[in-house]
Amino acid sequence: MSIITIEELPARLSGGKTLAGLDLGDKTIGVAVSDRGFAFAHPRPVIMRRKFSLDAAVL
């Protein structure tokens, strides 16, 4: 997994793949996944935060 700037993102995206977004809160982790054309983000079930190792296993 790479960490890049938002400006670098378009050059790294190739067609036919999806993109996941995470919203890390204190009590929950919100998850959304794009369609293959990067036009829509589809919400996924919210993850209730526990220990890091358990959260990572769910993700």
PDB file of C-alpha atoms in Angstrom:
ATOM      1  CA  MET A   1       0.000   0.000   0.000  1.00  0.00           C
ATOM      2  CA  SER A   2       1.366   3.388  -0.995  1.00  0.00           C
ATOM      3  CA  ILE A   3       0.758   6.721   0.639  1.00  0.00           C
ATOM      4  CA  ILE A   4       0.645   9.478  -1.985  1.00  0.00           C
ATOM      5  CA  THR A   5      -0.591  13.042  -2.245  1.00  0.00           C
ATOM      6  CA  ILE A   6      -4.000  13.854  -3.710  1.00  0.00           C
ATOM      7  CA  GLU A   7      -2.253  15.484  -6.675  1.00  0.00           C
ATOM      8  CA  GLU A   8      -0.492  12.194  -7.509  1.00  0.00           C
ATOM      9  CA  LEU A   9      -3.687  10.158  -7.414  1.00  0.00           C
ATOM     10  CA  PRO A  10      -5.027  10.652 -10.989  1.00  0.00           C
ATOM     11  CA  ALA A  11      -1.750   9.485 -12.537  1.00  0.00           C
ATOM     12  CA  ARG A  12      -1.840   6.299 -10.432  1.00  0.00           C
ATOM     13  CA  LEU A  13      -5.418   5.314 -11.288  1.00  0.00           C
ATOM     14  CA  SER A  14      -5.929   2.904 -14.143  1.00  0.00           C
ATOM     15  CA  GLY A  15      -9.205   1.768 -15.631  1.00  0.00           C
ATOM     16  CA  GLY A  16     -10.999  -1.353 -14.532  1.00  0.00           C
ATOM     17  CA  LYS A  17     -10.043  -1.062 -10.868  1.00  0.00           C
ATOM     18  CA  THR A  18     -11.907   0.164  -7.821  1.00  0.00           C
ATOM     19  CA  LEU A  19     -10.894   2.569  -5.094  1.00  0.00           C
ATOM     20  CA  ALA A  20     -11.730   2.314  -1.385  1.00  0.00           C
ATOM     21  CA  GLY A  21     -12.122   5.287   0.922  1.00  0.00           C
ATOM     22  CA  LEU A  22     -11.898   5.149   4.708  1.00  0.00           C
ATOM     23  CA  ASP A  23     -13.291   7.669   7.201  1.00  0.00           C
ATOM     24  CA  LEU A  24     -11.493   7.011  10.483  1.00  0.00           C
ATOM     25  CA  GLY A  25     -13.496   8.263  13.445  1.00  0.00           C
ATOM     26  CA  ASP A  26     -12.980   7.776  17.174  1.00  0.00           C
ATOM     27  CA  LYS A  27     -15.705   5.129  17.467  1.00  0.00           C
ATOM     28  CA  THR A  28     -16.347   3.967  13.909  1.00  0.00           C
ATOM     29  CA  ILE A  29     -14.666   3.480  10.535  1.00  0.00           C
ATOM     30  CA  GLY A  30     -16.718   4.456   7.508  1.00  0.00           C
ATOM     31  CA  VAL A  31     -15.990   2.612   4.278  1.00  0.00           C
ATOM     32  CA  ALA A  32     -16.960   3.380   0.680  1.00  0.00           C
ATOM     33  CA  VAL A  33     -15.906   1.656  -2.546  1.00  0.00           C
ATOM     34  CA  SER A  34     -15.977   3.202  -6.015  1.00  0.00           C
ATOM     35  CA  ASP A  35     -17.301   1.664  -9.183  1.00  0.00           C
ATOM     36  CA  ARG A  36     -14.777   0.737 -11.894  1.00  0.00           C
ATOM     37  CA  GLY A  37     -15.240   4.080 -13.647  1.00  0.00           C
ATOM     38  CA  PHE A  38     -14.609   6.105 -10.460  1.00  0.00           C
ATOM     39  CA  ALA A  39     -17.973   7.837 -10.990  1.00  0.00           C
ATOM     40  CA  PHE A  40     -19.819   6.641  -7.884  1.00  0.00           C
ATOM     41  CA  ALA A  41     -18.898   5.719  -4.325  1.00  0.00           C
ATOM     42  CA  HIS A  42     -20.951   2.960  -2.741  1.00  0.00           C
ATOM     43  CA  PRO A  43     -21.157   2.892   1.076  1.00  0.00           C
ATOM     44  CA  ARG A  44     -20.261  -0.291   2.886  1.00  0.00           C
ATOM     45  CA  PRO A  45     -21.260  -1.272   6.426  1.00  0.00           C
ATOM     46  CA  VAL A  46     -19.771   0.877   9.186  1.00  0.00           C
ATOM     47  CA  ILE A  47     -17.125  -0.837  11.301  1.00  0.00           C
ATOM     48  CA  MET A  48     -17.317  -0.316  15.050  1.00  0.00           C
ATOM     49  CA  ARG A  49     -13.792   0.363  16.291  1.00  0.00           C
ATOM     50  CA  ARG A  50     -12.186  -1.950  18.823  1.00  0.00           C
ATOM     51  CA  LYS A  51      -8.501  -2.841  18.984  1.00  0.00           C
ATOM     52  CA  PHE A  52      -6.278  -1.954  16.021  1.00  0.00           C
ATOM     53  CA  SER A  53      -5.518  -5.592  15.223  1.00  0.00           C
ATOM     54  CA  LEU A  54      -9.236  -6.459  15.159  1.00  0.00           C
ATOM     55  CA  ASP A  55     -10.072  -3.397  13.035  1.00  0.00           C
ATOM     56  CA  ALA A  56      -7.293  -4.277  10.570  1.00  0.00           C
ATOM     57  CA  ALA A  57      -8.560  -7.846  10.289  1.00  0.00           C
ATOM     58  CA  VAL A  58     -12.067  -6.601   9.406  1.00  0.00           C
ATOM     59  CA  LEU A  59     -10.681  -4.227   6.776  1.00  0.00           C
TER      60      LEU A  59
END
